[in-house]
Short mmCIF file of C-alpha atoms in Angstrom, two decimals:
data_model
loop_
_atom_site.label_atom_id
_atom_site.label_comp_id
_atom_site.label_asym_id
_atom_site.label_seq_id
_atom_site.Cartn_x
_atom_site.Cartn_y
_atom_site.Cartn_z
CA MET A 1 20.81 -82.59 -103.13
CA LEU A 2 21.93 -86.21 -102.97
CA VAL A 3 24.21 -87.69 -105.66
CA LEU A 4 23.78 -91.44 -106.03
CA ASP A 5 25.42 -93.29 -108.92
CA ASN A 6 25.94 -89.89 -110.60
CA ILE A 7 22.19 -89.22 -110.33
CA GLN A 8 20.96 -86.20 -108.43
CA VAL A 9 18.08 -86.79 -106.04
CA GLU A 10 16.53 -83.91 -104.15
CA ARG A 11 17.12 -84.18 -100.42
CA ILE A 12 14.24 -82.50 -98.65
CA GLU A 13 15.18 -81.17 -95.25
CA ASP A 14 12.03 -82.08 -93.45
CA GLU A 15 10.78 -84.09 -90.54
CA ALA A 16 7.38 -85.47 -89.78
CA VAL A 17 5.09 -83.11 -87.92
CA ILE A 18 3.52 -86.21 -86.33
CA SER A 19 5.97 -88.98 -85.56
CA ALA A 20 5.22 -92.39 -84.10
CA LYS A 21 8.70 -92.41 -82.57
CA THR A 22 8.08 -89.30 -80.51
CA SER A 23 5.57 -89.10 -77.70
CA GLN A 24 3.15 -86.31 -78.54
CA PRO A 25 1.92 -84.00 -75.75
CA LEU A 26 -1.79 -83.85 -75.08
CA TYR A 27 -1.82 -80.15 -75.89
CA ALA A 28 0.68 -78.76 -78.38
CA ALA A 29 0.92 -75.74 -80.65
CA HIS A 30 -0.15 -76.47 -84.21
CA LYS A 31 2.65 -76.93 -86.72
CA LYS A 32 1.58 -75.93 -90.20
CA ILE A 33 2.00 -78.55 -92.90
CA PHE A 34 3.04 -77.64 -96.44
CA PRO A 35 2.50 -80.78 -98.55
CA LYS A 36 4.51 -80.90 -101.75
CA ARG A 37 2.76 -81.56 -105.03
CA VAL A 38 3.40 -85.00 -106.48
CA SER A 39 2.41 -86.81 -109.66
CA GLY A 40 1.69 -90.46 -110.17
CA SER A 41 -1.08 -93.03 -110.51
CA PHE A 42 -2.48 -92.54 -107.00
CA ARG A 43 -2.47 -88.77 -107.37
CA ARG A 44 -4.33 -89.10 -110.69
CA ALA A 45 -6.83 -91.40 -109.01
CA LYS A 46 -7.41 -88.77 -106.33
CA TRP A 47 -7.92 -86.07 -108.99
CA LEU A 48 -10.48 -88.28 -110.71
CA VAL A 49 -12.34 -89.07 -107.49
CA MET A 50 -12.33 -85.41 -106.49
CA ALA A 51 -13.72 -84.33 -109.87
CA ILE A 52 -16.47 -86.98 -109.78
CA THR A 53 -17.54 -86.38 -106.17
CA LEU A 54 -17.52 -82.59 -106.43
CA GLY A 55 -19.38 -82.81 -109.73
CA ILE A 56 -22.04 -85.01 -108.15
CA TYR A 57 -22.40 -82.69 -105.17
CA TYR A 58 -22.63 -79.40 -107.07
CA LEU A 59 -24.56 -80.55 -110.16
CA THR A 60 -27.10 -83.05 -108.79
CA PRO A 61 -29.64 -80.40 -107.62
CA TRP A 62 -29.81 -79.11 -111.20
CA LEU A 63 -30.80 -82.45 -112.71
CA ARG A 64 -34.44 -82.72 -113.79
CA TRP A 65 -36.76 -85.74 -113.70
CA GLU A 66 -40.24 -85.58 -115.18
CA ARG A 67 -42.90 -86.77 -112.72
CA GLY A 68 -45.95 -85.12 -114.23
CA PRO A 69 -47.76 -81.90 -113.32
CA PHE A 70 -48.50 -82.88 -109.72
CA ALA A 71 -44.94 -83.44 -108.44
CA PRO A 72 -41.66 -81.49 -108.55
CA ASP A 73 -39.32 -82.17 -111.45
CA GLN A 74 -36.06 -81.95 -109.51
CA ALA A 75 -34.32 -85.33 -109.70
CA VAL A 76 -33.09 -85.33 -106.09
CA LEU A 77 -35.14 -83.34 -103.62
CA VAL A 78 -35.83 -83.42 -99.89
CA ASP A 79 -39.21 -81.70 -99.82
CA ILE A 80 -39.58 -80.91 -96.13
CA SER A 81 -42.75 -78.84 -96.46
CA ASN A 82 -44.59 -81.73 -98.12
CA ARG A 83 -42.64 -84.40 -96.22
CA ARG A 84 -41.34 -86.20 -99.28
CA PHE A 85 -37.96 -87.38 -100.50
CA TYR A 86 -37.53 -87.73 -104.26
CA PHE A 87 -34.66 -89.65 -105.83
CA PHE A 88 -35.18 -89.88 -109.56
CA PHE A 89 -38.04 -92.42 -109.97
CA ILE A 90 -38.21 -93.21 -106.23
CA GLU A 91 -40.49 -91.31 -103.87
CA ILE A 92 -40.17 -91.84 -100.13
CA TRP A 93 -42.88 -90.85 -97.65
CA PRO A 94 -42.18 -90.12 -93.96
CA GLN A 95 -43.40 -93.54 -92.84
CA GLU A 96 -40.96 -95.12 -95.29
CA PHE A 97 -37.83 -93.62 -93.83
CA TYR A 98 -36.74 -97.08 -92.81
CA TYR A 99 -35.18 -97.03 -96.29
CA LEU A 100 -32.87 -94.31 -95.02
CA ALA A 101 -31.99 -96.50 -92.05
CA GLY A 102 -31.26 -99.31 -94.49
CA LEU A 103 -28.98 -97.08 -96.54
CA LEU A 104 -27.10 -96.06 -93.41
CA VAL A 105 -26.68 -99.72 -92.46
CA MET A 106 -25.37 -100.47 -95.95
CA ALA A 107 -23.00 -97.51 -95.75
CA GLY A 108 -21.66 -98.75 -92.41
CA ILE A 109 -21.18 -102.31 -93.64
CA GLY A 110 -19.62 -100.99 -96.84
CA LEU A 111 -17.17 -98.92 -94.83
CA PHE A 112 -16.23 -102.00 -92.81
CA LEU A 113 -15.78 -103.97 -96.04
CA ILE A 114 -13.56 -101.35 -97.67
CA THR A 115 -11.46 -100.87 -94.53
CA SER A 116 -10.95 -104.58 -93.99
CA THR A 117 -9.73 -105.00 -97.57
CA ILE A 118 -7.82 -101.84 -98.55
CA GLY A 119 -7.54 -99.91 -95.31
CA ARG A 120 -8.67 -96.31 -94.95
CA ALA A 121 -9.45 -95.80 -98.64
CA TRP A 122 -12.56 -93.84 -97.62
CA CYS A 123 -10.40 -91.38 -95.69
CA GLY A 124 -7.76 -91.07 -98.39
CA TYR A 125 -10.02 -90.68 -101.40
CA THR A 126 -13.71 -90.00 -100.80
CA CYS A 127 -14.12 -88.40 -97.36
CA PRO A 128 -15.54 -84.86 -97.77
CA GLN A 129 -12.80 -83.53 -95.50
CA THR A 130 -10.12 -84.99 -97.80
CA ILE A 131 -11.90 -83.76 -100.94
CA TRP A 132 -12.25 -80.16 -99.78
CA VAL A 133 -8.74 -79.99 -98.30
CA ASP A 134 -7.41 -81.16 -101.67
CA LEU A 135 -9.49 -78.51 -103.41
CA PHE A 136 -8.25 -75.78 -101.07
CA LEU A 137 -4.65 -76.93 -101.59
CA VAL A 138 -5.11 -76.58 -105.35
CA VAL A 139 -6.06 -72.94 -104.81
CA GLU A 140 -3.22 -72.37 -102.37
CA ARG A 141 -0.60 -73.84 -104.72
CA ALA A 142 -1.94 -71.91 -107.71
CA ILE A 143 -1.62 -68.59 -105.87
CA GLU A 144 1.26 -69.03 -103.43
CA GLY A 145 3.35 -71.68 -105.20
CA ASP A 146 4.45 -75.19 -104.27
CA ARG A 147 5.85 -76.32 -100.93
CA ASN A 148 9.10 -74.36 -100.78
CA ALA A 149 7.48 -71.14 -102.01
CA ARG A 150 4.67 -71.44 -99.45
CA MET A 151 7.10 -72.15 -96.62
CA LYS A 152 9.21 -69.15 -97.62
CA LEU A 153 6.13 -66.93 -97.86
CA ASP A 154 4.90 -68.12 -94.46
CA ALA A 155 8.24 -67.26 -92.86
CA THR A 156 8.43 -63.72 -94.30
CA PRO A 157 7.08 -60.67 -92.44
CA TRP A 158 3.66 -59.33 -93.36
CA ARG A 159 4.33 -57.09 -96.36
CA ALA A 160 2.21 -56.10 -99.34
CA ARG A 161 2.97 -59.18 -101.48
CA LYS A 162 2.25 -61.64 -98.71
CA LEU A 163 -0.94 -59.83 -97.76
CA VAL A 164 -2.20 -59.79 -101.36
CA LEU A 165 -1.47 -63.49 -101.90
CA ARG A 166 -3.08 -64.54 -98.63
CA VAL A 167 -6.15 -62.37 -99.24
CA TRP A 168 -6.58 -63.94 -102.67
CA SER A 169 -6.22 -67.47 -101.29
CA HIS A 170 -8.67 -66.96 -98.45
CA ALA A 171 -11.13 -65.07 -100.64
CA ILE A 172 -11.32 -67.98 -103.10
CA TRP A 173 -11.63 -70.40 -100.18
CA LEU A 174 -14.60 -68.41 -98.94
CA VAL A 175 -16.19 -68.47 -102.39
CA ILE A 176 -15.77 -72.26 -102.52
CA ALA A 177 -17.15 -72.57 -98.98
CA ALA A 178 -20.15 -70.38 -99.85
CA ALA A 179 -20.78 -72.46 -102.98
CA THR A 180 -20.67 -75.56 -100.80
CA GLY A 181 -23.31 -74.16 -98.45
CA GLY A 182 -25.35 -72.89 -101.37
CA ALA A 183 -25.32 -76.27 -103.09
CA TRP A 184 -26.48 -77.98 -99.90
CA ILE A 185 -29.67 -75.94 -99.54
CA MET A 186 -30.55 -76.66 -103.18
CA TYR A 187 -31.30 -80.24 -102.18
CA PHE A 188 -34.21 -78.94 -100.09
CA ALA A 189 -35.97 -76.71 -102.65
CA ASP A 190 -36.20 -76.20 -106.38
CA ALA A 191 -32.63 -75.20 -107.28
CA PRO A 192 -33.25 -72.52 -109.99
CA THR A 193 -36.00 -70.89 -107.96
CA LEU A 194 -34.00 -70.91 -104.75
CA VAL A 195 -30.89 -69.44 -106.38
CA GLY A 196 -32.96 -66.55 -107.68
CA GLU A 197 -34.49 -65.98 -104.26
CA VAL A 198 -31.09 -66.10 -102.52
CA PHE A 199 -29.52 -63.49 -104.79
CA THR A 200 -32.56 -61.20 -104.68
CA GLY A 201 -32.86 -61.41 -100.90
CA ASN A 202 -36.22 -63.19 -100.97
CA ALA A 203 -35.15 -66.57 -99.61
CA ALA A 204 -36.24 -67.78 -96.20
CA PRO A 205 -33.98 -66.84 -93.25
CA VAL A 206 -33.15 -70.52 -92.67
CA ALA A 207 -31.57 -70.64 -96.14
CA TYR A 208 -29.17 -67.80 -95.35
CA THR A 209 -28.44 -69.26 -91.92
CA THR A 210 -27.61 -72.65 -93.42
CA ILE A 211 -25.35 -71.11 -96.05
CA ALA A 212 -23.56 -69.08 -93.38
CA VAL A 213 -23.02 -72.09 -91.10
CA LEU A 214 -21.77 -74.36 -93.88
CA THR A 215 -19.58 -71.61 -95.30
CA ALA A 216 -17.94 -71.13 -91.90
CA THR A 217 -17.45 -74.85 -91.26
CA THR A 218 -16.13 -75.59 -94.78
CA TYR A 219 -13.70 -72.67 -94.63
CA THR A 220 -12.54 -73.59 -91.14
CA PHE A 221 -12.24 -77.35 -91.61
CA GLY A 222 -10.89 -77.32 -95.16
CA GLY A 223 -8.73 -74.22 -95.07
CA LEU A 224 -7.58 -73.70 -91.50
CA MET A 225 -7.81 -76.94 -89.53
CA ARG A 226 -7.17 -79.45 -92.31
CA GLU A 227 -5.35 -82.48 -90.88
CA GLN A 228 -6.38 -81.59 -87.34
CA VAL A 229 -9.96 -82.62 -88.16
CA CYS A 230 -8.77 -86.12 -89.04
CA THR A 231 -6.36 -86.37 -86.11
CA TYR A 232 -8.41 -84.93 -83.27
CA MET A 233 -12.07 -84.76 -84.31
CA CYS A 234 -12.81 -87.82 -86.44
CA PRO A 235 -13.57 -91.08 -84.58
CA TRP A 236 -12.83 -93.36 -87.52
CA PRO A 237 -9.02 -93.59 -87.01
CA ARG A 238 -9.72 -95.00 -83.53
CA ILE A 239 -12.25 -97.51 -84.88
CA GLN A 240 -10.35 -98.72 -87.94
CA ALA A 241 -7.90 -100.85 -85.97
CA ALA A 242 -10.72 -103.26 -85.16
CA MET A 243 -11.51 -103.57 -88.88
CA LEU A 244 -8.00 -104.53 -90.02
CA ASP A 245 -6.33 -107.91 -89.92
CA GLU A 246 -3.13 -109.43 -91.23
CA ASN A 247 -4.59 -109.70 -94.76
CA SER A 248 -5.80 -106.11 -95.08
CA LEU A 249 -3.99 -103.96 -97.62
CA THR A 250 -2.39 -100.86 -96.11
CA VAL A 251 0.22 -98.37 -97.25
CA THR A 252 3.48 -99.86 -95.97
CA TYR A 253 7.13 -98.90 -95.89
CA ASN A 254 8.95 -102.13 -96.70
CA ASP A 255 11.92 -101.68 -94.43
CA TRP A 256 12.97 -105.26 -95.17
CA ARG A 257 14.39 -103.84 -98.41
CA GLY A 258 14.80 -100.18 -97.42
CA GLU A 259 16.94 -100.49 -94.31
CA PRO A 260 19.58 -99.64 -93.38
CA ARG A 261 18.86 -96.38 -95.17
CA SER A 262 21.75 -94.18 -96.24
CA ARG A 263 22.41 -90.97 -98.12
CA HIS A 264 25.87 -92.24 -99.07
CA ALA A 265 25.26 -95.74 -100.38
CA LYS A 266 28.60 -96.09 -102.20
CA LYS A 267 30.66 -95.15 -99.16
CA VAL A 268 28.71 -97.53 -96.95
CA GLN A 269 29.03 -100.37 -99.43
CA ALA A 270 32.76 -99.67 -99.85
CA ALA A 271 33.08 -100.04 -96.09
CA GLY A 272 31.53 -103.50 -96.39
CA GLN A 273 28.29 -102.60 -94.66
CA PRO A 274 24.82 -103.48 -95.97
CA VAL A 275 22.68 -100.69 -97.35
CA GLY A 276 19.02 -100.67 -98.27
CA ASP A 277 17.13 -98.97 -101.07
CA CYS A 278 15.93 -96.00 -99.00
CA VAL A 279 18.16 -92.98 -99.65
CA ASP A 280 16.57 -90.93 -96.87
CA CYS A 281 15.43 -88.23 -99.29
CA ASN A 282 12.29 -87.49 -97.23
CA ALA A 283 10.17 -87.23 -100.37
CA CYS A 284 7.49 -89.38 -98.72
CA VAL A 285 7.36 -87.00 -95.75
CA ALA A 286 7.19 -83.86 -97.89
CA VAL A 287 4.11 -84.97 -99.85
CA CYS A 288 2.11 -86.27 -96.87
CA PRO A 289 -0.94 -84.05 -96.21
CA MET A 290 -1.03 -85.35 -92.64
CA GLY A 291 2.61 -84.59 -91.85
CA THR A 292 3.51 -88.19 -91.01
CA ASP A 293 6.50 -90.32 -91.92
CA ILE A 294 5.33 -93.63 -93.34
CA ARG A 295 8.73 -95.12 -92.46
CA ASP A 296 7.69 -94.99 -88.80
CA GLY A 297 5.06 -97.65 -89.50
CA GLN A 298 1.28 -97.60 -89.24
CA GLN A 299 -0.05 -94.50 -87.50
CA LEU A 300 -3.44 -93.28 -86.44
CA GLU A 301 -2.98 -90.10 -88.50
CA CYS A 302 -2.24 -91.87 -91.81
CA ILE A 303 -5.24 -91.68 -94.17
CA THR A 304 -3.63 -94.06 -96.73
CA CYS A 305 -3.91 -91.56 -99.57
CA ALA A 306 -0.83 -93.31 -101.07
CA LEU A 307 0.81 -90.07 -102.20
CA CYS A 308 3.98 -91.26 -100.47
CA ILE A 309 3.94 -94.23 -102.85
CA ASP A 310 3.91 -91.89 -105.84
CA ALA A 311 6.76 -89.85 -104.37
CA CYS A 312 8.87 -92.92 -103.64
CA HIS A 313 8.16 -94.42 -107.07
CA ALA A 314 9.52 -91.25 -108.68
CA VAL A 315 12.75 -91.49 -106.70
CA MET A 316 13.19 -95.21 -107.38
CA ASP A 317 12.56 -94.63 -111.10
CA LYS A 318 15.20 -91.91 -111.13
CA LEU A 319 17.71 -94.21 -109.46
CA GLY A 320 16.82 -97.14 -111.69
CA ARG A 321 15.66 -99.28 -108.78
CA ASP A 322 12.58 -101.43 -108.42
CA ARG A 323 9.39 -99.73 -107.33
CA GLY A 324 7.61 -100.88 -104.21
CA LEU A 325 9.82 -99.57 -101.43
CA ILE A 326 6.56 -98.00 -100.23
CA SER A 327 3.53 -99.93 -101.43
CA TYR A 328 0.18 -101.36 -100.56
CA ALA A 329 0.96 -104.57 -98.68
CA THR A 330 -0.61 -106.91 -96.15
CA LEU A 331 0.83 -107.51 -92.69
CA SER A 332 1.19 -111.21 -93.43
CA ASP A 333 3.35 -110.52 -96.51
CA TYR A 334 5.34 -107.89 -94.63
CA ASN A 335 6.08 -110.28 -91.76
CA ALA A 336 7.07 -113.05 -94.15
CA ASN A 337 9.49 -110.76 -95.97
CA MET A 338 10.89 -109.43 -92.71
CA ALA A 339 11.59 -113.02 -91.69
CA VAL A 340 13.61 -113.44 -94.90
CA ALA A 341 15.49 -110.15 -94.40
CA THR A 342 16.38 -110.94 -90.79
CA ALA A 343 17.08 -114.67 -91.22
CA GLY A 344 14.07 -115.57 -89.14
CA GLY A 345 14.63 -112.76 -86.66
CA THR A 346 18.14 -113.83 -85.71
CA ARG A 347 19.93 -110.76 -87.08
CA PRO A 348 19.30 -107.13 -88.08
CA ILE A 349 17.78 -106.38 -91.47
CA ASP A 350 20.20 -107.38 -94.20
CA PRO A 351 19.06 -106.34 -97.69
CA THR A 352 21.42 -108.87 -99.27
CA LEU A 353 19.21 -111.64 -97.95
CA VAL A 354 16.24 -110.51 -100.05
CA ARG A 355 18.19 -110.33 -103.30
CA THR A 356 20.06 -112.78 -105.47
CA ALA A 357 23.69 -112.37 -106.48
CA ARG A 358 22.52 -110.56 -109.62
CA GLY A 359 20.51 -108.05 -107.61
CA ALA A 360 17.06 -109.44 -108.39
CA PHE A 361 14.59 -110.08 -105.60
CA SER A 362 14.64 -113.52 -104.06
CA ASP A 363 11.95 -116.05 -104.95
CA ARG A 364 11.40 -116.53 -101.22
CA LEU A 365 9.74 -113.12 -100.92
CA ALA A 366 5.97 -113.01 -100.52
CA HIS A 367 3.93 -111.02 -103.02
CA PHE A 368 0.36 -109.83 -102.79
CA GLN A 369 -2.26 -112.08 -104.34
CA ILE A 370 -5.83 -110.94 -104.88
CA ARG A 371 -7.22 -114.12 -103.30
CA LYS A 372 -6.00 -112.84 -99.93
CA VAL A 373 -8.63 -110.12 -100.09
CA PHE A 374 -11.40 -112.72 -100.43
CA ARG A 375 -11.44 -114.29 -97.01
CA SER A 376 -14.12 -115.13 -94.46
CA ARG A 377 -14.38 -111.60 -93.08
CA THR A 378 -14.86 -109.99 -96.46
CA PHE A 379 -17.39 -112.64 -97.48
CA ILE A 380 -19.36 -111.99 -94.31
CA TYR A 381 -19.34 -108.24 -94.95
CA MET A 382 -20.25 -108.70 -98.61
CA GLY A 383 -23.02 -111.11 -97.70
CA ALA A 384 -24.49 -108.79 -95.06
CA TRP A 385 -24.24 -105.78 -97.39
CA SER A 386 -25.88 -107.68 -100.25
CA ALA A 387 -28.61 -109.07 -97.99
CA VAL A 388 -29.61 -105.63 -96.73
CA GLY A 389 -29.54 -104.28 -100.27
CA LEU A 390 -31.66 -107.10 -101.68
CA VAL A 391 -34.22 -106.79 -98.89
CA MET A 392 -34.50 -103.06 -99.52
CA LEU A 393 -34.75 -103.58 -103.28
CA TYR A 394 -37.49 -106.20 -102.88
CA SER A 395 -39.36 -103.98 -100.46
CA LEU A 396 -39.03 -101.03 -102.83
CA LEU A 397 -40.32 -102.98 -105.83
CA THR A 398 -43.24 -104.56 -104.01
CA ARG A 399 -44.35 -101.72 -101.74
CA ASP A 400 -47.93 -100.49 -101.79
CA ARG A 401 -48.67 -97.13 -103.36
CA LEU A 402 -52.21 -97.17 -102.01
CA GLU A 403 -52.64 -97.42 -98.27
CA ILE A 404 -55.48 -97.19 -95.78
CA ASN A 405 -55.39 -96.54 -92.08
CA VAL A 406 -58.46 -96.61 -89.84
CA LEU A 407 -58.91 -95.17 -86.37
CA HIS A 408 -62.02 -96.14 -84.39
CA ASP A 409 -63.74 -93.39 -82.40
CA ARG A 410 -62.82 -93.77 -78.75
CA ASN A 411 -65.62 -91.74 -77.23
CA PRO A 412 -68.31 -92.77 -77.75
CA GLN A 413 -67.35 -96.21 -79.02
CA PHE A 414 -70.88 -96.74 -80.33
CA VAL A 415 -74.20 -94.92 -80.55
CA THR A 416 -77.66 -96.55 -80.32
CA LEU A 417 -79.97 -94.91 -82.85
CA SER A 418 -83.72 -94.38 -82.43
CA ASP A 419 -84.56 -97.47 -84.51
CA GLY A 420 -82.33 -99.63 -82.28
CA SER A 421 -79.52 -99.95 -84.80
CA ILE A 422 -75.93 -99.45 -83.67
CA ARG A 423 -73.57 -96.91 -85.24
CA ASN A 424 -69.78 -96.76 -84.96
CA GLY A 425 -67.61 -93.88 -86.12
CA TYR A 426 -64.22 -94.18 -87.83
CA THR A 427 -61.56 -91.83 -89.14
CA VAL A 428 -60.36 -93.34 -92.42
CA LYS A 429 -57.11 -92.13 -93.97
CA LEU A 430 -56.50 -92.89 -97.63
CA LEU A 431 -52.95 -92.45 -98.95
CA ASN A 432 -52.57 -91.95 -102.68
CA MET A 433 -48.79 -92.32 -102.94
CA ILE A 434 -48.34 -91.65 -106.65
CA PRO A 435 -48.01 -88.23 -108.33
CA GLU A 436 -51.32 -88.63 -110.18
CA PRO A 437 -54.92 -88.09 -109.08
CA ARG A 438 -57.08 -91.19 -109.13
CA THR A 439 -60.46 -92.53 -108.06
CA ILE A 440 -60.33 -94.95 -105.15
CA VAL A 441 -63.19 -97.30 -104.33
CA LEU A 442 -63.75 -97.61 -100.58
CA SER A 443 -65.86 -100.62 -99.69
CA LEU A 444 -67.06 -102.44 -96.61
CA GLN A 445 -66.40 -106.16 -96.28
CA GLY A 446 -67.81 -108.56 -93.73
CA LEU A 447 -70.36 -107.56 -91.05
CA GLN A 448 -73.42 -108.61 -93.02
CA GLY A 449 -76.22 -106.06 -93.09
CA ALA A 450 -73.96 -103.11 -92.24
CA GLU A 451 -73.93 -99.93 -94.31
CA MET A 452 -71.64 -96.94 -94.20
CA SER A 453 -72.08 -93.24 -94.84
CA ILE A 454 -69.34 -90.66 -95.35
CA VAL A 455 -69.50 -87.11 -94.04
CA GLY A 456 -69.31 -84.64 -96.91
CA ILE A 457 -70.53 -87.10 -99.55
CA ASP A 458 -74.21 -86.56 -100.24
CA LEU A 459 -75.09 -90.10 -101.21
CA PRO A 460 -77.34 -92.71 -99.59
CA ALA A 461 -75.69 -95.15 -97.19
CA GLY A 462 -74.15 -98.15 -98.89
CA ARG A 463 -71.29 -100.60 -98.81
CA SER A 464 -69.13 -98.97 -101.49
CA PHE A 465 -68.16 -95.43 -102.48
CA ALA A 466 -65.92 -93.97 -105.20
CA ILE A 467 -63.59 -91.42 -103.60
CA PRO A 468 -61.57 -88.93 -105.68
CA ALA A 469 -58.00 -88.74 -104.32
CA GLU A 470 -55.55 -85.96 -105.11
CA ALA A 471 -52.07 -86.75 -106.36
CA ASP A 472 -49.49 -87.50 -103.67
CA ARG A 473 -51.87 -86.60 -100.88
CA LEU A 474 -53.51 -88.01 -97.79
CA LYS A 475 -57.30 -87.89 -97.77
CA VAL A 476 -59.08 -88.04 -94.41
CA LEU A 477 -62.68 -89.23 -94.26
CA LYS A 478 -65.19 -89.40 -91.43
CA VAL A 479 -67.07 -92.67 -91.88
CA PHE A 480 -70.08 -93.98 -89.94
CA VAL A 481 -71.01 -97.66 -90.07
CA ARG A 482 -74.59 -98.62 -89.07
CA LEU A 483 -75.67 -102.15 -88.20
CA PRO A 484 -79.37 -103.06 -87.68
CA ALA A 485 -80.20 -104.34 -84.21
CA ASP A 486 -81.17 -107.79 -85.44
CA LYS A 487 -77.72 -108.20 -87.02
CA VAL A 488 -75.79 -107.49 -83.83
CA LYS A 489 -74.39 -110.84 -82.71
CA ASP A 490 -71.67 -109.88 -80.25
CA GLU A 491 -70.19 -106.97 -78.33
CA VAL A 492 -67.22 -106.86 -80.71
CA GLN A 493 -67.45 -107.92 -84.33
CA THR A 494 -64.90 -107.52 -87.09
CA LEU A 495 -65.14 -105.85 -90.46
CA LYS A 496 -62.74 -104.80 -93.18
CA PHE A 497 -62.35 -101.54 -95.02
CA ARG A 498 -61.02 -102.18 -98.51
CA VAL A 499 -59.60 -99.64 -100.93
CA GLU A 500 -59.03 -100.39 -104.59
CA ASP A 501 -57.91 -98.56 -107.70
CA LYS A 502 -59.78 -100.19 -110.57
CA ALA A 503 -57.37 -98.74 -113.13
CA SER A 504 -54.13 -100.06 -111.64
CA PHE A 505 -55.64 -103.02 -109.73
CA GLU A 506 -53.90 -101.84 -106.56
CA SER A 507 -55.75 -102.62 -103.36
CA ASN A 508 -55.32 -102.65 -99.62
CA GLU A 509 -57.35 -103.64 -96.58
CA TYR A 510 -57.64 -102.69 -92.95
CA LYS A 511 -59.25 -104.89 -90.31
CA ALA A 512 -61.30 -102.96 -87.77
CA SER A 513 -63.70 -103.73 -84.95
CA PHE A 514 -67.39 -102.87 -84.59
CA ASN A 515 -68.48 -102.33 -81.01
CA ALA A 516 -71.99 -102.85 -79.67
CA PRO A 517 -73.59 -102.65 -76.20
CA GLU A 518 -73.42 -105.64 -73.90
CA ALA A 519 -76.30 -108.02 -74.47
CA HIS A 520 -78.68 -108.43 -71.47
CA THR A 521 -80.57 -111.68 -70.88
#
């Protein structure tokens, strides 16, 4: 316990598991991390994000969306058997999966945008690994206690109490992991039906296999490996450096006001030596879920969860000092303030240079301004992200829900009938891409004198037919087009197949060729 100005501040005997000042071996035994619980604005933000994201993940499959009697009513569904993806009022067919590519592009650009502005906020707040580790830590703290209690329990021999507590912790982890796997498969089938089948043993083997795999990975990554996933398995920490610049906000230890740190500020000051605001209490180290020391500077392992900011704020509040010893700051502001604290780099850090005689911060110090976030890089990212989104939105709003595709017979390409007329065969595919049955008019355009007949439709040959189309289905027709001999003008002539829904005024066309034998003179 430290006593500063008659105020007791807890001194946590701890050191960073991962330190930027120490060269780490390529292979090293894992050191378990016991992050201390902390309260503050960033911790509350993480609780809120965790509640929202977990709520979305677990509850979304249970949302209903009425699409009529010919389509499923689950709001979000990946219907693999029918090759459809439903997202509320949007229905995506297999040939429209370029929308998925567009979403992935937007996600990538969005990640670049967020990282270039506020650092690894994705990692610290919304990454599934972070969310589930936080959730598992909630269980661990509730059963085994906070940091000191867990460390003490971990160091004790395996006796009944330790065994019971650990069994409880891991059992609840497994339940959470199984619920995670179970929720995932609900996105691929009707959730209420699938749950009933799973618990009665009637679900498909792939459902049980998926649950087992996701249960194992969630339990392993969230409960056992934790920070090792971020440090050794995730590529993003290695990529993020290219996304940051001197105006990106990152969690920063402001050593220009914290150094020289001391646990005995009064004695140091009495000796006439400068002393910074950092009291070396190690609170920032104790709360870090990655086991890093933010005072060592930017590190690959830091996920910028900002819990160290909350911990430091609590200590500064207790000592009656200004907050911000650890804060979100840009490199440009940090360098400017370091120049003030070191007299332009001519001397070691002197905290008296950043304060006035009354103890207030100097007006020469740089402070973050929101305009620094809006710079050319962020505008480029925002513009690219918006452009992709607008193109996708326009495409989504104007896409055809009635399509036609025609494949000409390859062998034979034409047949000469007994009356001398020429016949070509086509496979016509009609796509009714709405969840309602409708009547589609298939007509022939161009190629004067030609008539078509459809296999399975007992009607005389003509240039137009009304075709009943099932809801959300592909209808395949075998169509023959006959052209009298006196109308054949060339070896290859063009025609159009047109489909139209008279009720909705939707239409589409497909240009095809009509082949005839070579003319002999």
